[in-house]
One Martini backbone bead per residue (centre of mass of N, CA, C, O) as a GRO file, in nm:
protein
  276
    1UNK     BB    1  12.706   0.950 -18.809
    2UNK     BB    2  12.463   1.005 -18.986
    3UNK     BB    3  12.174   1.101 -19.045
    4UNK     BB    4  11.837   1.153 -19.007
    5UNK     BB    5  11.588   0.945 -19.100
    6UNK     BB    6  11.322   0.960 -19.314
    7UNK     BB    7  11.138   0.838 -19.068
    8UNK     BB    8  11.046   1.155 -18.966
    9UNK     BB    9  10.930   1.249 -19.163
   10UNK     BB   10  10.621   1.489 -19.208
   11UNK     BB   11  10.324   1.465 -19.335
   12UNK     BB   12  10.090   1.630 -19.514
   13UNK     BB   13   9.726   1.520 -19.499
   14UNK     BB   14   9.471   1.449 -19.795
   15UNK     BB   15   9.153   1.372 -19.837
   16UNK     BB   16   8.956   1.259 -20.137
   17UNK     BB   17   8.818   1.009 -20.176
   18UNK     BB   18   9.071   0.857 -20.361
   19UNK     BB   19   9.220   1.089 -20.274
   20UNK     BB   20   9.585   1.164 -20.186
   21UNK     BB   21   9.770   1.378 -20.001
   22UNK     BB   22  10.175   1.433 -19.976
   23UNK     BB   23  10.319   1.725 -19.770
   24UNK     BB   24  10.527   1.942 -19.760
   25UNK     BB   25  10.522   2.139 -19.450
   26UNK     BB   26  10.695   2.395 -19.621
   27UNK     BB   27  10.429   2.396 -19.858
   28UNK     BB   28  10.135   2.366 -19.748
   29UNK     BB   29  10.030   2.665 -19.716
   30UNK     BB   30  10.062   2.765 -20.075
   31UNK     BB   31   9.835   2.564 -20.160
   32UNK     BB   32   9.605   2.369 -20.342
   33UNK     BB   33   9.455   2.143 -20.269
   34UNK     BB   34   9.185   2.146 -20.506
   35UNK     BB   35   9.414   2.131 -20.731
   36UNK     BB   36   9.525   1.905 -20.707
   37UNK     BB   37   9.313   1.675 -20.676
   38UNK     BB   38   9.231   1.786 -21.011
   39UNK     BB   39   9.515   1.764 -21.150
   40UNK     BB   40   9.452   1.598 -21.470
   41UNK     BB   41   9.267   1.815 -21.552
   42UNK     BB   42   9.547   2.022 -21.560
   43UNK     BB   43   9.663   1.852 -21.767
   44UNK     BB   44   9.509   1.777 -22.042
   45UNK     BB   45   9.557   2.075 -22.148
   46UNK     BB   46   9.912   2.034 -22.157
   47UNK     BB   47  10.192   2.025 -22.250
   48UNK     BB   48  10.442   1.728 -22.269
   49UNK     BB   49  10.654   1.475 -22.162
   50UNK     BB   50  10.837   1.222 -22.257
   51UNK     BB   51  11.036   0.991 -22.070
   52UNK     BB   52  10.980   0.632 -22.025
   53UNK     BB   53  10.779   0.630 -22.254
   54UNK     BB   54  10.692   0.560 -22.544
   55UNK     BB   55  10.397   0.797 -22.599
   56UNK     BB   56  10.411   0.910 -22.321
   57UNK     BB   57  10.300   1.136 -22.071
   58UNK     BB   58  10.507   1.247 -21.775
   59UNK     BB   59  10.562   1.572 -21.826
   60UNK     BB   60  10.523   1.851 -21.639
   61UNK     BB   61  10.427   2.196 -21.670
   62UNK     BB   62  10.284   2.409 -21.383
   63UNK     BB   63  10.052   2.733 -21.395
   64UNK     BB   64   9.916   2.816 -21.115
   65UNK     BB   65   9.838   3.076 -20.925
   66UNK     BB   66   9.981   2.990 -20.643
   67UNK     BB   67  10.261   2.990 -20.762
   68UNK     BB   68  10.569   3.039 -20.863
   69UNK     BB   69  10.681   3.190 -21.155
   70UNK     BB   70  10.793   2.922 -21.258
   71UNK     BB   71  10.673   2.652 -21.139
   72UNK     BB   72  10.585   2.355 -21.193
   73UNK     BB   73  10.655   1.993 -21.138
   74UNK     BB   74  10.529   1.699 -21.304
   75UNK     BB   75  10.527   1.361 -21.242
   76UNK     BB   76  10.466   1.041 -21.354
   77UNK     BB   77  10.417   0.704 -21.277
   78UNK     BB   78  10.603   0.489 -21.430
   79UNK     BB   79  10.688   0.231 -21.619
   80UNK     BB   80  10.987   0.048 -21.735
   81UNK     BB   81  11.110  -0.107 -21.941
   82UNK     BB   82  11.023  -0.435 -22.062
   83UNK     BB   83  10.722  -0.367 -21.854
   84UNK     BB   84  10.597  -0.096 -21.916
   85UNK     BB   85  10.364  -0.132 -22.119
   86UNK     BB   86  10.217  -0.371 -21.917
   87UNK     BB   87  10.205  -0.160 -21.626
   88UNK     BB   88  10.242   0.143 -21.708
   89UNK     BB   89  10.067   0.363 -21.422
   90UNK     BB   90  10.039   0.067 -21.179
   91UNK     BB   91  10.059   0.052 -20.836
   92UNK     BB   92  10.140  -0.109 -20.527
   93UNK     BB   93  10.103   0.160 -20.376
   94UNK     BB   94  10.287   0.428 -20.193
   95UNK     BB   95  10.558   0.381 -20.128
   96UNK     BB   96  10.754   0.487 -20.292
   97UNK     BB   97  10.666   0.735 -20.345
   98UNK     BB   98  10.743   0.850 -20.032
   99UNK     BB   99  11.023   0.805 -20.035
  100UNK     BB  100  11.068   1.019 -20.238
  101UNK     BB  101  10.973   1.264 -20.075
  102UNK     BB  102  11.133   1.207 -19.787
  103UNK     BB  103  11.430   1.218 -19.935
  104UNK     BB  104  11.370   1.523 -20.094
  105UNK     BB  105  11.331   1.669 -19.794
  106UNK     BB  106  11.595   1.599 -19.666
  107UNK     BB  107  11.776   1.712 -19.890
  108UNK     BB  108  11.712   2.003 -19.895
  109UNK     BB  109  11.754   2.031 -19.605
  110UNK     BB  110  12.072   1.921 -19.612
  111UNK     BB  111  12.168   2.137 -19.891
  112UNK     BB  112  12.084   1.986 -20.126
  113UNK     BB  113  12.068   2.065 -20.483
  114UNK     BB  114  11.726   2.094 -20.497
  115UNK     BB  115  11.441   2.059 -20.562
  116UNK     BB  116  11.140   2.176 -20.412
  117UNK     BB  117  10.908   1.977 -20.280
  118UNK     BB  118  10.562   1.923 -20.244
  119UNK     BB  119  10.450   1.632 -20.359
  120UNK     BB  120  10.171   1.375 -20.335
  121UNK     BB  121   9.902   1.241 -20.592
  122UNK     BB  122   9.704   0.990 -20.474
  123UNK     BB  123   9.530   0.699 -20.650
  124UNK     BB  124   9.297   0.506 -20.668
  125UNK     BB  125   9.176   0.235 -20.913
  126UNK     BB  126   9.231  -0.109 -20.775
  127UNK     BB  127   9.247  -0.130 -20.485
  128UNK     BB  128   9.609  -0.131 -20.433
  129UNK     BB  129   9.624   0.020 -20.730
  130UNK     BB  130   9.777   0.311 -20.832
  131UNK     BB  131   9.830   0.647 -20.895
  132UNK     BB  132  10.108   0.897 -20.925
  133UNK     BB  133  10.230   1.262 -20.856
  134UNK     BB  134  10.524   1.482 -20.869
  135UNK     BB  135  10.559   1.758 -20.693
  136UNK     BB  136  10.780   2.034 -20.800
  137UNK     BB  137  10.992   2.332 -20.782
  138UNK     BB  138  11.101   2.520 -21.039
  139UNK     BB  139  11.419   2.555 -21.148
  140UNK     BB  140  11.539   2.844 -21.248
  141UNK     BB  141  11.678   2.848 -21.512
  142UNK     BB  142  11.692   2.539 -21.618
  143UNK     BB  143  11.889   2.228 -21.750
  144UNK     BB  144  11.946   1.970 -21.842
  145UNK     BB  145  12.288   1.850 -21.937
  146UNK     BB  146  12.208   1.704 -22.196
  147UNK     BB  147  12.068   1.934 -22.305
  148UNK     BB  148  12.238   2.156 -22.337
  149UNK     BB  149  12.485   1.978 -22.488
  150UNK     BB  150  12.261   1.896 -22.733
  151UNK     BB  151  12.220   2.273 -22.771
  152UNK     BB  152  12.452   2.348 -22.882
  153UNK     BB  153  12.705   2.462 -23.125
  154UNK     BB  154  12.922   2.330 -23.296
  155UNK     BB  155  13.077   2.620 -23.358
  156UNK     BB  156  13.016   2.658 -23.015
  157UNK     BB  157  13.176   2.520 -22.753
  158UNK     BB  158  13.298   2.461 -22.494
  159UNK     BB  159  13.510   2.608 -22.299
  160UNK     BB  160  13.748   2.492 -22.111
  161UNK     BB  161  13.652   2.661 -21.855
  162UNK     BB  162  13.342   2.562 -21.905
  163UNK     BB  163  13.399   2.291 -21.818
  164UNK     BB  164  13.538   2.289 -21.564
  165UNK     BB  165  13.298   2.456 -21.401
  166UNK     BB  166  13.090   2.222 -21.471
  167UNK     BB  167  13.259   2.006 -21.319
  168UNK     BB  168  13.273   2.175 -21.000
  169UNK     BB  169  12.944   2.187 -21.039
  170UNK     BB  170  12.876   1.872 -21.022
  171UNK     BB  171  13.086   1.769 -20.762
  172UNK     BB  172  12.947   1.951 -20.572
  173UNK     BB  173  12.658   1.811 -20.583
  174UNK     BB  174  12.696   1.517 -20.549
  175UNK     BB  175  12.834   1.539 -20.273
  176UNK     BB  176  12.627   1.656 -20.102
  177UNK     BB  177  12.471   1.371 -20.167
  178UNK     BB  178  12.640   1.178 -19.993
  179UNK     BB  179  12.702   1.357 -19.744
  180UNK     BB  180  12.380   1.357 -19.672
  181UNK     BB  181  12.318   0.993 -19.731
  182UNK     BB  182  12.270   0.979 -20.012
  183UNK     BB  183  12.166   0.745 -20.264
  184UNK     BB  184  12.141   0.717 -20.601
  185UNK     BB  185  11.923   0.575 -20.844
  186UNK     BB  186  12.014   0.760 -21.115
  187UNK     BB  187  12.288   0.885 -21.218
  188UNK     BB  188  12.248   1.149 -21.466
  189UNK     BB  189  12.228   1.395 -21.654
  190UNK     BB  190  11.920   1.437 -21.652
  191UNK     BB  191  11.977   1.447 -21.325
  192UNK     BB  192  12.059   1.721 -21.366
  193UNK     BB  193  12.073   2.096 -21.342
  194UNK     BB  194  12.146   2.392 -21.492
  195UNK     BB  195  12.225   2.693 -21.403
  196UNK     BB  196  12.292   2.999 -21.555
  197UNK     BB  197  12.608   3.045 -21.647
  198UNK     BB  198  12.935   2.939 -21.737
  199UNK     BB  199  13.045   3.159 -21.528
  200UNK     BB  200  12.820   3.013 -21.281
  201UNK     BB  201  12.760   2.722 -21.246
  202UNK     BB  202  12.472   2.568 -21.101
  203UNK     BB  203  12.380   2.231 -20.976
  204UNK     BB  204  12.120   1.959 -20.954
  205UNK     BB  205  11.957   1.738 -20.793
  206UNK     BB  206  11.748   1.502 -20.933
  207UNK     BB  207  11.545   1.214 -20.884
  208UNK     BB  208  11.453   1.014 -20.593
  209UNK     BB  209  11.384   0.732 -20.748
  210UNK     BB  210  11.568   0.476 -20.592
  211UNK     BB  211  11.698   0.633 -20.338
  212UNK     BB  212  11.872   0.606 -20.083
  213UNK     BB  213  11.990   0.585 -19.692
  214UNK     BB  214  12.228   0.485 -19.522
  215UNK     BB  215  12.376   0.758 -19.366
  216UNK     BB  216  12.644   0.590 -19.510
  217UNK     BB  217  12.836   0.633 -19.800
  218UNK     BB  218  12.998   0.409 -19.973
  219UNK     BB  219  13.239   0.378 -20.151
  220UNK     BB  220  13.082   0.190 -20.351
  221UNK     BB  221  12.839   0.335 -20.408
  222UNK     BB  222  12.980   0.613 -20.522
  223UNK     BB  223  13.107   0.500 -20.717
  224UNK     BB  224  12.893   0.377 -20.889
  225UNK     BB  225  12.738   0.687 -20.932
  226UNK     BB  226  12.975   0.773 -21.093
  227UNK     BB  227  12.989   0.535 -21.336
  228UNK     BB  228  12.695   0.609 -21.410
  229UNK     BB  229  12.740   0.886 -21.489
  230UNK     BB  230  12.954   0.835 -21.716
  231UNK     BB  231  12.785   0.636 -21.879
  232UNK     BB  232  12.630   0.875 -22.004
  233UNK     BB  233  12.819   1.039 -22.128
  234UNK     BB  234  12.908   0.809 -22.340
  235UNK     BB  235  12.629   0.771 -22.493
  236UNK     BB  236  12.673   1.039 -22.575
  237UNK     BB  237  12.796   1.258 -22.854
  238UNK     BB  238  12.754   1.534 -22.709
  239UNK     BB  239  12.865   1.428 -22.390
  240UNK     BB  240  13.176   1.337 -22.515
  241UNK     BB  241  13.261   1.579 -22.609
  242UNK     BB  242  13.229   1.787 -22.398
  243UNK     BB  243  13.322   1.527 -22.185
  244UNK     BB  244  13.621   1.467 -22.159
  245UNK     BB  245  13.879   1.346 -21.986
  246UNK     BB  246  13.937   1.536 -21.843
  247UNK     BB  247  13.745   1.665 -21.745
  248UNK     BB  248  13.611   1.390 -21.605
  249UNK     BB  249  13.884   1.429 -21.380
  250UNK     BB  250  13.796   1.706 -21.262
  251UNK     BB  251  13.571   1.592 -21.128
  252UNK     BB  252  13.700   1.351 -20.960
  253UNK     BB  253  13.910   1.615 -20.808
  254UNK     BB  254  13.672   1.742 -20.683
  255UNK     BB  255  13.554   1.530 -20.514
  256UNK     BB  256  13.713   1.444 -20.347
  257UNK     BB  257  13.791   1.760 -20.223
  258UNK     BB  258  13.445   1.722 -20.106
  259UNK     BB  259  13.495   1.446 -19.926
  260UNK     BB  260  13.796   1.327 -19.861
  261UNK     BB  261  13.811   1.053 -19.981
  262UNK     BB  262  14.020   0.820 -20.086
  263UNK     BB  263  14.270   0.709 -20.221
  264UNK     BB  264  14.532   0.793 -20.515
  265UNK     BB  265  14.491   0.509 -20.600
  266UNK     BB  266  14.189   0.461 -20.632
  267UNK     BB  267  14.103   0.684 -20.783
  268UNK     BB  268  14.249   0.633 -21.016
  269UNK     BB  269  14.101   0.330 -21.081
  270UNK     BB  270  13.810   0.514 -21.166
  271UNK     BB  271  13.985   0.711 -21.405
  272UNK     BB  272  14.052   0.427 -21.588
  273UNK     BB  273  13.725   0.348 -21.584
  274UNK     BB  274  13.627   0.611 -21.732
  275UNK     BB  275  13.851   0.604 -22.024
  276UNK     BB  276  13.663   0.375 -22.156
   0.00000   0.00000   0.00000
């Protein structure tokens, strides 16, 4: 039997005007309701960073007095694909934000390495239609591995060992994410952070919107989301370079090894489709 679903989370709520507040109860106290309810206004002073359309800023970094030194991390709920342009920053209700807020507290508290979520600050803006964003706690020096990789310098490439080792704590916390009952709706580079140095790295699993919860994550899914990583390194030519086959193989029989599942056929089998 899986965990416990996360329809048991509960969050704390406020209310101010149009706007809701849903957070965290391991947040809750640390926190400034009317800092968050004020949020737009104090991120139009920030520099941010366009994620899912070209020309919006969808995420900051965000350092009120309240927060923990690292600052707190921002992302506005945007829709992407080519229907993005023009469905904009509008959702209908705020159902989606609070299952990936749900989500990731439930990962966080089962042990999975990821950002610990603060909350979702939901606004209505007409009738059913919603903008939201959601707030959590910056992981301390750390960096998206595709960014990583494609601020390598070519002249100084990560060494075997340093490949390996960061293939076997990819595949650490993956499995963790499995094992602990979810599966990712987009895992990608991107959504992966590595902390530490190359002699030490820990993997960190973000973005849990469009994540599901079956509470046993089945063979098929499984794969799904391992070739879904796959697919992110082939995109990338500094990310094809630097996690090569065997690289990648090593991550596959790390990630076996930590779950346990799947004959020596099977995995066979993936590391066939993944070497395509």
């Amino acid at each position: 039997m899986g965990p416990a679903g996360t329809d048991s989370v509960r969050l704390v709520e406020h209310r101010a005007g149009r706007v809701r507040l849903y957070l965290n109860p391991a947040c809750a106290g640390d926190v400034s309701v009317q800092a968050l309810v004020d949020l737009p206004g104090a991120l139009a002073g920030l520099p941010g960073r366009a994620t899912r359309q070209r020309g919006r800023v969808t995420s900051w970094r965000w350092q009120p007095d309240w927060a923990p030194p690292e600052g707190l991390a921002v992302r506005l709920y945007a829709h992407g694909g080519l229907l993005g342009p023009a469905l904009g920053t509008g959702f209908l209700g705020a159902g989606r934000m609070l299952r990936e807020l749900r989500l990731a507290i439930a990962a966080h508290a089962r042990g999975v390495p990821t950002a610990e979520p603060v909350g979702v600050r939901v606004q209505c803006v007409c009738g059913p239609w919603v903008r939201a964003h959601y707030v959590s706690r910056i992981v301390p020096g750390a960096l998206d591995m595709l960014s990583l990789l494609r601020s390598a310098p070519e002249d100084a490439p990560l060494s075997p060992p340093e490949r390996r080792r960061l293939a076997h704590a990819a595949a650490a916390a993956v499995a963790a994410l499995h094992e602990a009952g979810i599966r990712h709706g987009d895992l990608s580079l991107a959504n992966l952070l590595v902390q530490g140095s190359m002699d030490a790295p820990r993997v960190f699993v973000i973005d849990f919107d469009k994540a599901s919860e079956p509470g046993v994550v089945s063979w098929r899914a499984r794969i799904g989301n391992l070739l879904r990583l796959n697919r992110s390194v082939l995109k990338w030519p500094a990310a094809r370079s630097a996690l090569g086959p065997r690289t990648r193989l090593r991550f596959l029989r790390a990630y076996a090894r930590e779950c346990r599942t799947g004959s020596a056929e099977a995995w066979f089998r993936v590391a066939r489709r993944c070497d395509r």
